[in-house]
Amino acid sequence: MMETPYTLHKFCLRSPTSSLPPTIISALFHPSMIPLLPTPLPLATPVIANPSFEIKHTPHKAFAMYATRDIPEGGLIHIEHPVFIVPNKPLPRDHAGYDQVGSQLPKHAFEEMMTMANCRSKQDCPSPVEGIARTNALMIELNFPPEMDASAKNYGAAFLILNRANHSCGPNAAIKWNLPTLTASMYALRPILAGEEITKTYIDPSLPRSERIAHLQENYGFTCDCQWCNLPTSSSLDSDATRAALRIRLLTHPSYPKWSTDLARADDVVLNSHFDALQLIEQEGMHGLQGIYLEEIALCYAILGDEDRFRMWAERLVRRCKVEDSKLANVFESYLGDVRRFKRWAWRRVQRKQMQGKKARALPPPEDLFSPFLLEAQA
């Protein structure tokens, strides 16, 4: 049997409730990563009471996740520890590492894991655990020693619940990994209605339809049937162009940082551009791109000193980012508490007034058009 640079590891997360067993996470790590794992280990995250979803078996998609009630934009759907973490690099074919990962799991977790999708053949992945990993694992961030080669820094994690959410090229949910707590949180990218399927994306949704379909077929063994992949050819070409443009839009259109101090630009130039972007995002179902536009729209209204509109957009940003970017949400919550905490509040409005004052003082006195000669001519 060939040797491998990886070592078997097991997390045992103590339950905050003494009556419940610990949560086990099985893993394969390079030995140099072990000292860099979270210390002390976090407590196991409690299961959300009264979840907003259910897992159902469907005729065409096997398992799927459905909302049992309306879920607001940014709302937390589920939080979960992975069942296992493994490197993205394949192991030698005769190595038992993947089977050992499975053997460390409690019986109920192992049995549930074995019901997960496996689109790899036995010839491709001799171990069913490896096939499940190649089909389901989500890329996660870990701590690595500085000398580690970049190609060895790719790791994936599989989740018994989160992996039941199927793919869409216009997903309504996304997943955020948190290393200190060893958890992944699923949250709504847009409002999700009761009864609606909850979906995430397996690929870069800005790719053209043909590339998305080919990638999904090759790596996951299915043909996507989302509404964007079912568009007529002419509409699909328009969709491809829109998605490609959205991918680089902030590089090709006005954005807040440069505009904020450029008084030569109209006050609404960034706002109008970003409102257009939000319409295109809605059209293509690419709600994962919304965050930066919501943030910059709120900042525009802040620097313009429009408190009502600032509050409207900042409140939406906070709701949207509670899970996705909690630090950003906290910053804008502080601004909502007192808008003057934003150091440049109404800066552009103040500058405009000062410029108008200087311009008025610089103008010569108006010409006196009265002439006594006009009266003499009329006499």
Coordinates of C-alpha atoms in Angstrom, one line a residue:
M1 CA 0.0 0.0 0.0
M2 CA 1.4 3.4 -1.0
E3 CA 2.1 6.0 1.6
T4 CA 0.2 9.3 1.7
P5 CA 1.2 12.7 3.2
Y6 CA -2.2 12.8 5.0
T7 CA -3.0 11.7 8.5
L8 CA -6.4 10.7 10.0
H9 CA -7.9 13.1 12.4
K10 CA -11.1 13.2 14.4
F11 CA -12.8 16.3 16.0
C12 CA -15.0 15.5 19.0
L13 CA -17.1 18.6 19.7
R14 CA -18.7 18.5 23.1
S15 CA -22.5 19.2 23.2
P16 CA -23.6 22.2 25.1
T17 CA -26.3 20.0 26.5
S18 CA -25.0 17.2 28.7
S19 CA -27.7 14.8 27.6
L20 CA -26.6 14.8 24.0
P21 CA -23.6 13.0 22.6
P22 CA -20.7 14.9 21.1
T23 CA -20.5 15.7 17.4
I24 CA -17.9 13.9 15.4
I25 CA -16.1 15.3 12.4
S26 CA -13.8 12.8 10.6
A27 CA -10.9 14.3 8.6
L28 CA -7.7 13.7 6.6
F29 CA -5.1 16.5 7.1
H30 CA -1.5 17.1 6.3
P31 CA 0.3 16.7 9.7
S32 CA 1.6 20.3 9.5
M33 CA -2.0 21.5 9.7
I34 CA -3.0 19.9 12.9
P35 CA -1.4 22.5 15.2
L36 CA -3.2 25.2 13.2
L37 CA -6.7 23.9 13.8
P38 CA -9.0 25.8 16.1
T39 CA -7.9 25.6 19.8
P40 CA -9.7 25.1 22.0
L41 CA -12.3 23.2 20.0
P42 CA -15.7 24.9 19.8
L43 CA -18.8 23.4 21.4
A44 CA -21.1 21.6 19.0
T45 CA -23.6 24.0 17.5
P46 CA -27.2 23.2 18.6
V47 CA -29.7 22.2 16.0
I48 CA -32.1 25.0 15.1
A49 CA -35.5 24.4 16.7
N50 CA -38.4 24.6 14.3
P51 CA -36.4 24.7 11.1
S52 CA -37.7 26.6 8.1
F53 CA -37.2 23.7 5.7
E54 CA -37.8 20.0 5.1
I55 CA -35.9 17.4 3.1
K56 CA -38.1 15.4 0.7
H57 CA -37.5 12.7 -1.7
T58 CA -38.5 13.7 -5.2
P59 CA -38.9 11.5 -8.4
H60 CA -36.3 13.4 -10.5
K61 CA -33.8 14.9 -8.0
A62 CA -33.7 12.2 -5.3
F63 CA -33.5 14.4 -2.2
A64 CA -34.3 18.1 -2.2
M65 CA -34.7 20.9 0.3
Y66 CA -38.0 22.9 0.5
A67 CA -39.0 25.9 2.5
T68 CA -41.8 25.2 5.0
R69 CA -42.5 28.9 5.6
D70 CA -41.5 32.2 4.0
I71 CA -37.8 33.0 4.6
P72 CA -36.7 36.6 4.4
E73 CA -33.7 37.8 2.4
G74 CA -30.5 37.1 4.4
G75 CA -32.4 34.8 6.8
L76 CA -30.5 31.9 8.4
I77 CA -31.8 28.6 7.0
H78 CA -29.5 26.1 8.6
I79 CA -26.2 25.8 10.4
E80 CA -24.2 22.6 10.5
H81 CA -20.9 20.9 11.2
P82 CA -19.4 18.8 8.4
V83 CA -19.5 15.1 8.6
F84 CA -16.0 14.9 7.1
I85 CA -13.2 17.1 5.7
V86 CA -10.8 15.7 3.1
P87 CA -8.1 17.1 0.7
N88 CA -9.1 17.8 -2.8
K89 CA -6.1 15.9 -4.1
P90 CA -6.9 12.2 -4.9
L91 CA -5.1 9.6 -2.8
P92 CA -3.3 6.6 -4.2
R93 CA -5.8 4.1 -5.5
D94 CA -4.8 1.5 -3.1
H95 CA -4.9 3.7 0.0
A96 CA -7.6 3.2 2.6
G97 CA -7.7 6.8 3.8
Y98 CA -11.3 7.5 2.6
D99 CA -12.6 4.2 4.1
Q100 CA -10.9 5.2 7.4
V101 CA -12.6 8.6 7.3
G102 CA -15.9 6.7 7.1
S103 CA -15.0 4.2 9.8
Q104 CA -14.5 7.0 12.4
L105 CA -18.1 8.2 12.1
P106 CA -20.9 7.2 14.5
K107 CA -23.1 4.5 12.9
H108 CA -26.1 6.9 12.3
A109 CA -23.9 9.5 10.7
F110 CA -22.2 6.9 8.5
E111 CA -25.5 5.4 7.3
E112 CA -26.9 8.9 6.5
M113 CA -23.7 9.8 4.6
M114 CA -24.0 6.7 2.5
T115 CA -27.4 7.8 1.2
M116 CA -25.8 11.0 -0.3
A117 CA -25.4 11.3 -4.0
N118 CA -22.4 9.6 -5.6
C119 CA -22.0 10.3 -9.3
R120 CA -18.5 8.6 -9.6
S121 CA -18.1 5.0 -10.8
K122 CA -16.3 2.4 -8.7
Q123 CA -13.5 2.4 -11.3
D124 CA -13.1 6.2 -10.8
C125 CA -13.5 6.2 -7.0
P126 CA -13.0 2.7 -5.5
S127 CA -14.2 3.9 -2.1
P128 CA -17.8 5.1 -1.9
V129 CA -16.7 7.7 0.7
E130 CA -14.4 9.2 -2.0
G131 CA -17.2 9.2 -4.5
I132 CA -19.5 11.0 -2.1
A133 CA -16.7 13.5 -1.4
R134 CA -16.1 14.1 -5.1
T135 CA -19.8 14.7 -5.6
N136 CA -20.7 16.7 -2.6
A137 CA -17.7 18.3 -0.8
L138 CA -17.9 22.1 -0.6
M139 CA -14.6 24.0 -0.7
I140 CA -13.7 25.4 2.7
E141 CA -10.9 27.6 4.1
L142 CA -8.5 26.3 6.7
N143 CA -5.2 27.5 8.2
F144 CA -2.1 26.3 6.4
P145 CA 1.6 26.6 7.2
P146 CA 3.3 29.2 5.0
E147 CA 5.7 26.7 3.3
M148 CA 2.8 24.6 2.0
D149 CA 2.4 24.5 -1.7
A150 CA -0.7 26.2 -3.0
S151 CA -1.9 23.1 -4.8
A152 CA -2.1 21.3 -1.4
K153 CA -4.3 23.9 0.2
N154 CA -7.6 22.8 -1.3
Y155 CA -9.9 21.0 1.1
G156 CA -13.6 20.1 0.9
A157 CA -16.2 19.3 3.5
A158 CA -19.4 17.3 3.2
F159 CA -22.6 18.0 5.2
L160 CA -25.5 15.7 5.9
I161 CA -28.2 18.4 5.6
L162 CA -26.7 21.2 3.5
N163 CA -25.7 18.9 0.7
R164 CA -29.4 18.0 0.2
A165 CA -29.9 21.4 -1.4
N166 CA -29.8 21.0 -5.2
H167 CA -28.2 23.2 -7.8
S168 CA -29.6 26.1 -9.7
C169 CA -27.9 28.6 -12.0
G170 CA -30.0 31.2 -10.2
P171 CA -29.8 30.0 -6.6
N172 CA -31.9 31.4 -3.8
A173 CA -29.4 30.4 -1.0
A174 CA -25.7 30.4 -0.3
I175 CA -23.4 28.9 2.2
K176 CA -20.8 30.6 4.5
W177 CA -18.0 28.6 6.2
N178 CA -16.8 29.6 9.7
L179 CA -13.5 28.1 10.7
P180 CA -13.4 29.0 14.4
T181 CA -16.8 27.2 15.0
L182 CA -16.2 24.5 12.3
T183 CA -19.7 25.3 10.9
A184 CA -21.3 26.2 7.6
S185 CA -24.4 28.4 7.5
M186 CA -27.0 28.5 4.8
Y187 CA -28.8 31.8 4.3
A188 CA -31.3 33.2 1.8
L189 CA -30.0 35.3 -1.0
R190 CA -33.5 36.6 -1.7
P191 CA -36.9 36.1 -0.1
I192 CA -37.9 32.4 -0.4
L193 CA -41.6 31.5 -0.4
A194 CA -43.1 28.6 1.6
G195 CA -43.1 25.5 -0.6
E196 CA -40.2 26.8 -2.9
E197 CA -37.2 24.6 -3.4
I198 CA -34.1 25.9 -1.7
T199 CA -31.1 25.8 -4.0
K200 CA -27.4 26.6 -4.1
T201 CA -25.0 26.8 -7.0
Y202 CA -22.4 24.1 -7.7
I203 CA -20.5 26.3 -10.3
D204 CA -19.7 29.8 -11.3
P205 CA -23.2 31.1 -12.5
S206 CA -21.6 33.7 -14.7
L207 CA -20.3 31.1 -17.1
P208 CA -22.2 30.7 -20.5
R209 CA -25.0 28.2 -20.5
S210 CA -23.1 25.7 -22.6
E211 CA -20.2 25.7 -20.2
R212 CA -22.4 25.4 -17.2
I213 CA -24.3 22.4 -18.7
A214 CA -21.1 20.7 -19.7
H215 CA -19.4 21.2 -16.3
L216 CA -22.4 19.9 -14.4
Q217 CA -22.8 16.9 -16.7
E218 CA -19.1 16.0 -16.4
N219 CA -18.6 16.5 -12.7
Y220 CA -22.1 15.8 -11.3
G221 CA -23.7 13.6 -13.9
F222 CA -26.9 15.6 -14.5
T223 CA -28.3 18.1 -16.9
C224 CA -29.5 21.3 -15.3
D225 CA -33.2 22.1 -15.8
C226 CA -33.3 25.5 -14.2
Q227 CA -35.3 28.3 -15.9
W228 CA -32.1 29.9 -17.3
C229 CA -30.8 26.6 -18.8
N230 CA -34.2 26.1 -20.4
L231 CA -34.3 29.4 -22.2
P232 CA -34.7 29.5 -26.0
T233 CA -31.3 29.8 -27.8
S234 CA -31.7 33.5 -28.6
S235 CA -32.7 34.4 -25.1
S236 CA -29.9 32.2 -23.8
L237 CA -27.3 34.2 -25.7
D238 CA -28.7 37.4 -24.2
S239 CA -28.6 35.8 -20.8
D240 CA -24.9 34.7 -21.3
A241 CA -24.0 38.2 -22.3
T242 CA -25.7 39.7 -19.3
R243 CA -24.0 37.2 -16.9
A244 CA -20.6 37.9 -18.4
A245 CA -21.2 41.7 -18.1
L246 CA -22.3 41.3 -14.4
R247 CA -19.1 39.4 -13.6
I248 CA -16.9 42.5 -14.5
R249 CA -19.5 45.2 -14.1
L250 CA -17.7 47.0 -11.2
L251 CA -14.6 47.2 -13.3
T252 CA -16.4 48.8 -16.2
H253 CA -19.0 51.0 -14.5
P254 CA -18.9 53.9 -11.9
S255 CA -18.4 52.8 -8.4
Y256 CA -18.5 54.5 -5.0
P257 CA -14.8 54.9 -4.1
K258 CA -13.8 57.1 -7.0
W259 CA -17.1 58.9 -7.4
S260 CA -17.4 59.8 -3.7
T261 CA -14.7 62.6 -4.0
D262 CA -15.2 63.5 -7.7
L263 CA -17.5 66.4 -7.6
A264 CA -17.3 66.7 -11.4
R265 CA -19.5 63.5 -11.6
A266 CA -23.3 63.8 -11.2
D267 CA -24.6 63.0 -7.7
D268 CA -26.8 60.1 -9.1
V269 CA -24.3 58.5 -11.6
V270 CA -23.4 55.6 -9.3
L271 CA -26.9 55.2 -8.0
N272 CA -28.4 54.9 -11.5
S273 CA -25.7 52.4 -12.5
H274 CA -26.2 50.3 -9.5
F275 CA -30.0 50.3 -9.8
D276 CA -29.6 49.0 -13.3
A277 CA -27.2 46.3 -12.0
L278 CA -29.7 45.2 -9.4
Q279 CA -32.4 44.8 -12.1
L280 CA -30.0 42.6 -14.2
I281 CA -29.1 40.6 -11.1
E282 CA -32.8 40.0 -10.4
Q283 CA -33.3 39.0 -14.1
E284 CA -30.5 36.4 -14.0
G285 CA -31.1 35.2 -10.5
M286 CA -27.5 36.1 -9.6
H287 CA -28.4 37.4 -6.1
G288 CA -25.1 36.4 -4.7
L289 CA -23.7 39.6 -6.4
Q290 CA -26.1 41.9 -4.6
G291 CA -24.1 42.7 -1.5
I292 CA -21.6 45.2 -2.9
Y293 CA -24.3 47.1 -4.8
L294 CA -26.5 47.3 -1.7
E295 CA -23.5 48.6 0.3
E296 CA -22.4 51.2 -2.2
I297 CA -26.0 52.5 -2.7
A298 CA -26.3 53.0 1.1
L299 CA -22.9 54.7 1.1
C300 CA -23.9 57.0 -1.7
Y301 CA -27.0 58.2 0.2
A302 CA -24.8 58.6 3.3
I303 CA -22.3 60.9 1.6
L304 CA -25.2 62.8 0.0
G305 CA -26.8 63.2 3.4
D306 CA -30.2 61.7 2.4
E307 CA -31.1 60.1 5.7
D308 CA -34.4 58.5 4.7
R309 CA -33.0 56.7 1.7
F310 CA -29.8 55.8 3.6
R311 CA -31.8 54.1 6.3
M312 CA -33.9 52.2 3.8
W313 CA -30.9 50.7 2.0
A314 CA -28.7 50.3 5.1
E315 CA -31.5 48.3 6.8
R316 CA -31.7 46.0 3.8
L317 CA -27.9 45.6 3.7
V318 CA -27.9 44.7 7.4
R319 CA -30.6 42.0 6.9
R320 CA -28.8 40.7 3.8
C321 CA -25.4 40.5 5.5
K322 CA -26.2 39.2 8.9
V323 CA -24.8 35.7 8.0
E324 CA -22.8 36.6 4.9
D325 CA -20.7 39.4 6.4
S326 CA -21.5 40.0 10.1
K327 CA -18.8 42.6 10.5
L328 CA -20.2 44.7 7.7
A329 CA -23.7 44.3 9.1
N330 CA -22.4 45.5 12.6
V331 CA -20.8 48.6 11.0
F332 CA -24.0 49.6 9.3
E333 CA -26.0 48.9 12.4
S334 CA -23.9 51.4 14.2
Y335 CA -24.5 54.0 11.5
L336 CA -28.2 53.3 11.8
G337 CA -28.0 54.0 15.5
D338 CA -26.4 57.4 14.7
V339 CA -25.8 58.5 11.1
R340 CA -23.1 60.9 12.3
R341 CA -20.9 57.9 13.1
F342 CA -20.3 57.8 9.3
K343 CA -17.4 60.3 9.2
R344 CA -18.2 61.7 5.8
W345 CA -21.9 62.1 6.3
A346 CA -23.4 64.6 3.8
W347 CA -19.9 65.4 2.6
R348 CA -20.9 65.9 -1.1
R349 CA -23.9 68.1 -0.1
V350 CA -21.7 70.3 2.0
Q351 CA -19.1 70.5 -0.7
R352 CA -21.7 71.5 -3.3
K353 CA -23.0 74.3 -1.1
Q354 CA -19.5 75.6 -0.5
M355 CA -18.7 75.5 -4.2
Q356 CA -21.9 77.4 -4.9
G357 CA -21.0 80.0 -2.3
K358 CA -17.5 80.5 -3.7
K359 CA -19.0 80.8 -7.2
A360 CA -21.4 83.4 -6.1
R361 CA -18.7 85.5 -4.4
A362 CA -16.5 85.2 -7.5
L363 CA -19.0 86.6 -9.9
P364 CA -18.7 90.4 -10.9
P365 CA -21.7 92.6 -9.9
P366 CA -24.4 92.6 -12.5
E367 CA -24.1 95.2 -15.2
D368 CA -26.3 98.3 -14.7
L369 CA -28.3 98.6 -17.9
F370 CA -30.0 101.9 -17.1
S371 CA -28.9 104.8 -19.3
P372 CA -30.1 108.4 -19.1
F373 CA -29.6 108.7 -22.8
L374 CA -32.5 106.3 -23.5
L375 CA -34.8 108.8 -21.7
E376 CA -33.4 111.7 -23.7
A377 CA -33.9 109.8 -27.0
Q378 CA -37.6 109.3 -26.1
A379 CA -38.1 113.0 -25.1

